[in-house]
Coordinates of C-alpha atoms in Angstrom, one line a residue:
M115 CA -0.8 -110.7 -57.5
S116 CA -0.1 -107.6 -58.3
E117 CA 0.8 -105.2 -56.6
A118 CA -2.4 -102.9 -58.0
Q119 CA -4.8 -105.9 -57.0
Q120 CA -3.8 -106.6 -53.2
T121 CA -5.1 -104.5 -51.1
T122 CA -5.4 -103.9 -46.7
H123 CA -6.8 -101.5 -44.9
F124 CA -7.5 -98.0 -44.3
G125 CA -9.7 -97.7 -41.3
E126 CA -12.2 -100.5 -41.3
R127 CA -12.1 -100.2 -45.3
E128 CA -10.4 -102.8 -48.1
V129 CA -9.0 -99.9 -50.2
P130 CA -5.8 -101.1 -53.8
L131 CA -2.9 -101.3 -51.5
E132 CA -1.2 -98.4 -54.0
E133 CA -3.6 -95.9 -53.3
K134 CA -3.5 -95.9 -49.3
Q135 CA 0.0 -94.5 -48.8
G136 CA -1.9 -91.3 -50.5
L137 CA -4.4 -91.7 -48.9
V138 CA -2.8 -91.1 -45.1
N139 CA -0.8 -88.9 -46.5
D140 CA -3.9 -86.4 -46.8
V141 CA -5.3 -87.7 -42.9
F142 CA -1.8 -85.8 -41.8
H143 CA -1.5 -83.0 -44.4
K144 CA -4.9 -81.9 -42.0
V145 CA -3.8 -82.6 -38.8
A146 CA -0.1 -81.8 -39.5
D147 CA -1.0 -78.1 -37.3
R148 CA -2.2 -79.0 -35.1
Y149 CA -0.5 -82.6 -34.5
D150 CA 0.4 -82.2 -30.1
I151 CA -3.6 -81.6 -30.2
M152 CA -3.6 -84.7 -31.9
N153 CA -2.1 -86.7 -29.8
D154 CA -4.0 -85.9 -26.5
L155 CA -7.0 -85.8 -27.4
M156 CA -5.7 -90.0 -28.6
S157 CA -4.2 -90.6 -25.5
G158 CA -5.6 -88.1 -22.6
G159 CA -2.3 -86.0 -22.7
M160 CA -0.4 -89.3 -21.9
H161 CA 1.5 -89.2 -25.3
R162 CA 4.3 -86.8 -23.6
V163 CA 4.7 -89.9 -20.6
W164 CA 5.0 -92.3 -22.9
K165 CA 7.6 -90.4 -25.7
D166 CA 10.1 -89.7 -22.4
A167 CA 9.8 -93.7 -21.3
F168 CA 11.1 -93.9 -25.2
V169 CA 13.2 -92.3 -24.9
A170 CA 14.9 -93.4 -21.5
N171 CA 14.5 -96.7 -22.8
L172 CA 16.3 -96.2 -25.9
A173 CA 19.4 -93.8 -23.4
P174 CA 21.5 -92.9 -26.5
P175 CA 24.9 -92.0 -25.1
R176 CA 27.2 -88.8 -24.5
A177 CA 29.6 -89.3 -25.7
G178 CA 31.7 -91.2 -27.8
K179 CA 34.6 -92.1 -30.1
R180 CA 32.8 -92.3 -32.7
P181 CA 29.1 -90.8 -34.4
F182 CA 25.4 -92.0 -32.8
E183 CA 23.5 -91.9 -35.5
V184 CA 19.9 -92.7 -35.3
L185 CA 17.1 -92.5 -37.9
D186 CA 13.4 -91.5 -36.7
M187 CA 11.4 -92.2 -38.5
A188 CA 7.6 -91.1 -39.4
G189 CA 9.1 -88.1 -36.8
G190 CA 8.0 -85.6 -39.0
T191 CA 7.0 -83.2 -36.2
G192 CA 10.9 -83.6 -34.1
D193 CA 9.6 -84.4 -30.7
I194 CA 10.7 -87.8 -30.4
A195 CA 14.3 -86.0 -32.2
Q196 CA 14.6 -83.0 -29.8
R197 CA 14.5 -85.3 -26.2
I198 CA 17.0 -88.1 -28.1
K199 CA 19.1 -84.2 -28.5
N200 CA 18.4 -83.1 -25.2
A201 CA 19.1 -87.0 -23.9
S202 CA 21.8 -87.1 -25.3
H203 CA 22.8 -83.4 -24.4
G204 CA 23.5 -82.8 -28.1
Y205 CA 25.5 -86.0 -29.2
A206 CA 23.4 -88.1 -31.0
K207 CA 22.8 -87.2 -34.3
V208 CA 19.3 -87.7 -35.7
T209 CA 17.8 -88.5 -39.2
V210 CA 13.8 -86.9 -38.8
S211 CA 12.3 -88.2 -41.4
D212 CA 9.2 -88.3 -42.4
I213 CA 6.9 -89.4 -45.9
N214 CA 4.4 -86.5 -45.2
S215 CA 5.8 -82.9 -45.9
D216 CA 3.8 -80.7 -44.7
M217 CA 4.4 -82.7 -40.8
L218 CA 8.5 -82.5 -42.1
R219 CA 7.5 -78.4 -42.0
V220 CA 5.9 -77.8 -38.5
G221 CA 9.4 -80.0 -37.2
A222 CA 12.2 -77.9 -38.9
E223 CA 10.5 -75.1 -37.9
R224 CA 10.3 -76.2 -34.5
A225 CA 13.9 -77.3 -34.7
K226 CA 14.9 -73.5 -35.1
T227 CA 14.5 -73.0 -31.4
W228 CA 15.9 -77.0 -29.6
R229 CA 18.8 -76.3 -27.2
Y230 CA 20.6 -79.1 -29.6
Q231 CA 20.1 -77.9 -33.3
D232 CA 23.3 -78.9 -34.9
G233 CA 23.3 -82.7 -35.7
V234 CA 19.5 -82.8 -36.8
E235 CA 18.5 -82.9 -40.5
F236 CA 15.1 -83.3 -41.8
V237 CA 14.6 -86.0 -45.0
E238 CA 11.2 -86.7 -47.0
A239 CA 11.7 -90.8 -47.3
N240 CA 9.1 -93.6 -47.5
A241 CA 9.8 -95.9 -44.5
E242 CA 9.4 -98.6 -47.7
E243 CA 12.4 -97.9 -49.7
L244 CA 14.3 -95.8 -47.0
P245 CA 17.4 -93.0 -49.1
F246 CA 20.1 -94.4 -46.8
E247 CA 22.7 -97.4 -47.3
D248 CA 23.2 -100.4 -45.6
N249 CA 24.7 -100.5 -42.3
R250 CA 24.2 -96.8 -41.5
F251 CA 22.5 -95.9 -38.1
D252 CA 22.8 -97.7 -34.5
V253 CA 19.3 -97.0 -33.8
Y254 CA 15.8 -97.0 -35.9
T255 CA 12.7 -95.1 -34.2
I256 CA 9.4 -95.0 -34.5
S257 CA 6.5 -93.4 -33.0
F258 CA 2.9 -93.7 -33.7
G259 CA 4.2 -93.8 -37.1
M260 CA 4.4 -98.2 -37.5
R261 CA 0.3 -98.3 -38.7
N262 CA 0.1 -95.7 -41.2
V263 CA 2.3 -97.3 -42.8
P264 CA 0.9 -99.5 -46.0
Q265 CA 3.2 -102.2 -46.0
I266 CA 4.9 -102.9 -42.5
D267 CA 6.9 -105.6 -43.6
K268 CA 9.2 -104.1 -45.9
A269 CA 9.1 -101.2 -43.5
L270 CA 11.2 -103.4 -41.4
R271 CA 13.6 -104.7 -43.5
E272 CA 14.3 -101.4 -44.7
A273 CA 15.0 -100.0 -40.7
Y274 CA 16.9 -103.9 -40.4
R275 CA 18.9 -102.7 -43.9
V276 CA 20.1 -100.1 -42.7
L277 CA 20.7 -100.0 -39.5
K278 CA 24.3 -101.2 -38.4
R279 CA 25.2 -104.4 -36.7
G280 CA 24.3 -104.2 -32.8
G281 CA 21.6 -101.9 -33.8
R282 CA 18.4 -101.1 -32.5
I283 CA 14.3 -101.0 -33.5
M284 CA 12.2 -99.2 -31.1
V285 CA 8.9 -99.0 -32.1
M286 CA 6.0 -97.1 -30.0
E287 CA 2.9 -97.9 -31.0
F288 CA -0.7 -97.9 -30.0
S289 CA -1.6 -101.5 -29.1
E290 CA -4.7 -103.5 -27.5
V291 CA -5.6 -102.8 -23.9
D292 CA -5.0 -105.9 -21.6
V293 CA -7.1 -104.1 -18.3
P294 CA -9.9 -105.4 -17.8
G295 CA -12.0 -102.6 -18.0
L296 CA -10.1 -100.4 -18.7
D297 CA -9.6 -102.0 -22.9
K298 CA -14.2 -101.2 -22.6
I299 CA -13.9 -97.7 -21.8
Y300 CA -11.1 -96.5 -23.6
D301 CA -12.8 -98.0 -26.1
L302 CA -16.2 -96.2 -25.7
F303 CA -13.2 -93.5 -25.4
S304 CA -11.6 -93.8 -28.7
E305 CA -14.7 -94.1 -30.6
H306 CA -17.4 -91.7 -28.9
V307 CA -14.9 -88.9 -27.9
I308 CA -12.5 -88.3 -30.0
P309 CA -13.1 -87.7 -33.0
P310 CA -16.2 -85.4 -32.3
I311 CA -13.9 -83.8 -30.0
G312 CA -11.7 -83.1 -33.5
G313 CA -14.3 -82.3 -35.3
V314 CA -14.9 -79.0 -32.8
V315 CA -10.9 -78.8 -32.5
T316 CA -10.1 -79.0 -35.6
G317 CA -12.3 -78.3 -37.7
D318 CA -12.8 -82.0 -39.3
A319 CA -13.6 -85.4 -37.5
Q320 CA -13.0 -87.8 -40.7
P321 CA -8.9 -87.8 -39.9
Y322 CA -9.3 -88.9 -35.9
Q323 CA -12.1 -91.0 -36.6
Y324 CA -8.9 -92.4 -39.7
L325 CA -6.4 -93.2 -37.1
I326 CA -8.9 -94.8 -34.2
E327 CA -9.5 -97.6 -37.4
S328 CA -6.2 -97.4 -37.8
I329 CA -5.3 -98.7 -34.1
R330 CA -7.5 -101.0 -34.1
Q331 CA -6.5 -102.6 -37.9
F332 CA -2.7 -102.7 -36.5
P333 CA -1.4 -106.1 -35.5
K334 CA -1.9 -107.7 -32.2
P335 CA 2.1 -107.7 -30.6
K336 CA 2.3 -111.7 -30.4
Q337 CA 2.7 -110.8 -34.5
F338 CA 3.8 -107.9 -33.9
C339 CA 7.0 -109.3 -32.4
K340 CA 6.9 -112.0 -35.3
M341 CA 6.9 -109.4 -37.7
I342 CA 10.1 -108.0 -35.8
E343 CA 12.0 -110.8 -35.9
D344 CA 10.9 -112.0 -39.6
A345 CA 12.1 -108.9 -40.7
G346 CA 15.5 -109.8 -39.4
F347 CA 15.6 -108.8 -35.8
S348 CA 16.6 -111.1 -32.4
R349 CA 16.5 -109.8 -29.0
V350 CA 12.9 -108.6 -29.7
T351 CA 11.0 -107.8 -26.6
H352 CA 7.0 -106.2 -25.5
T353 CA 7.3 -103.1 -23.2
P354 CA 3.4 -102.3 -22.3
L355 CA 2.4 -98.7 -21.1
S356 CA -1.0 -97.8 -19.3
G357 CA -2.8 -100.9 -19.6
N358 CA -1.0 -101.6 -23.1
I359 CA -3.4 -98.3 -24.6
A360 CA 0.5 -98.2 -26.1
A361 CA 3.5 -100.5 -26.5
I362 CA 7.3 -100.2 -26.8
H363 CA 8.6 -103.3 -29.2
S364 CA 12.3 -103.5 -29.8
G365 CA 15.0 -105.8 -31.5
W366 CA 18.0 -105.9 -32.1
K367 CA 20.7 -106.4 -35.5
L368 CA 22.8 -109.1 -34.2
R369 CA 24.2 -110.5 -37.3

């Protein structure tokens, strides 16, 4: 079957594979300037705590004999990159990459106010076809962006390619709530509260409806761990956050 004949999900709809990226781009063009509000609505403000935990888990070095290079994919607005720069006291070099030009525009503007501004670049790129050389980066991070990639397996293989041997992939994504009772509350909150509030705050509920549906379509933790392993990574782990509302997946390039 050719790529043009393949389909994938866009929220709860099946769409031609080749059309999904454009549809996702439209969603993020609409919410780029309200990205923090979007994440606050979807997580009840907890995304800020989770992102702090994500970077603490990464624990970037503050000094060394060679550069420590991070590729932050789908990181357009720079919130993870800023945390990495702060945690490393400016030592880490961070390439912020995103397929969406509006997200990168917001991030580049915000970066002008960061404490550590050197060693940061913003690059427009597709996670499935990265414009970076093999074996370049020490770490590949992606936070709440993997579920928007049409072909996740291709993105994971690209992450493996651009990482150095001994490099690490870290993925933070909304997951499958595993606390009885909390799962039902979160489903009701997601379905009946987030899109209407998003519509009131931003004037358009549709992007929020897609984002909620995309969470439900994302591979479950065991399946996603297997996908990371299939891309070549070893020592793959899954760390739940807040009852597994979100989770950190990590793996290492050891060969």
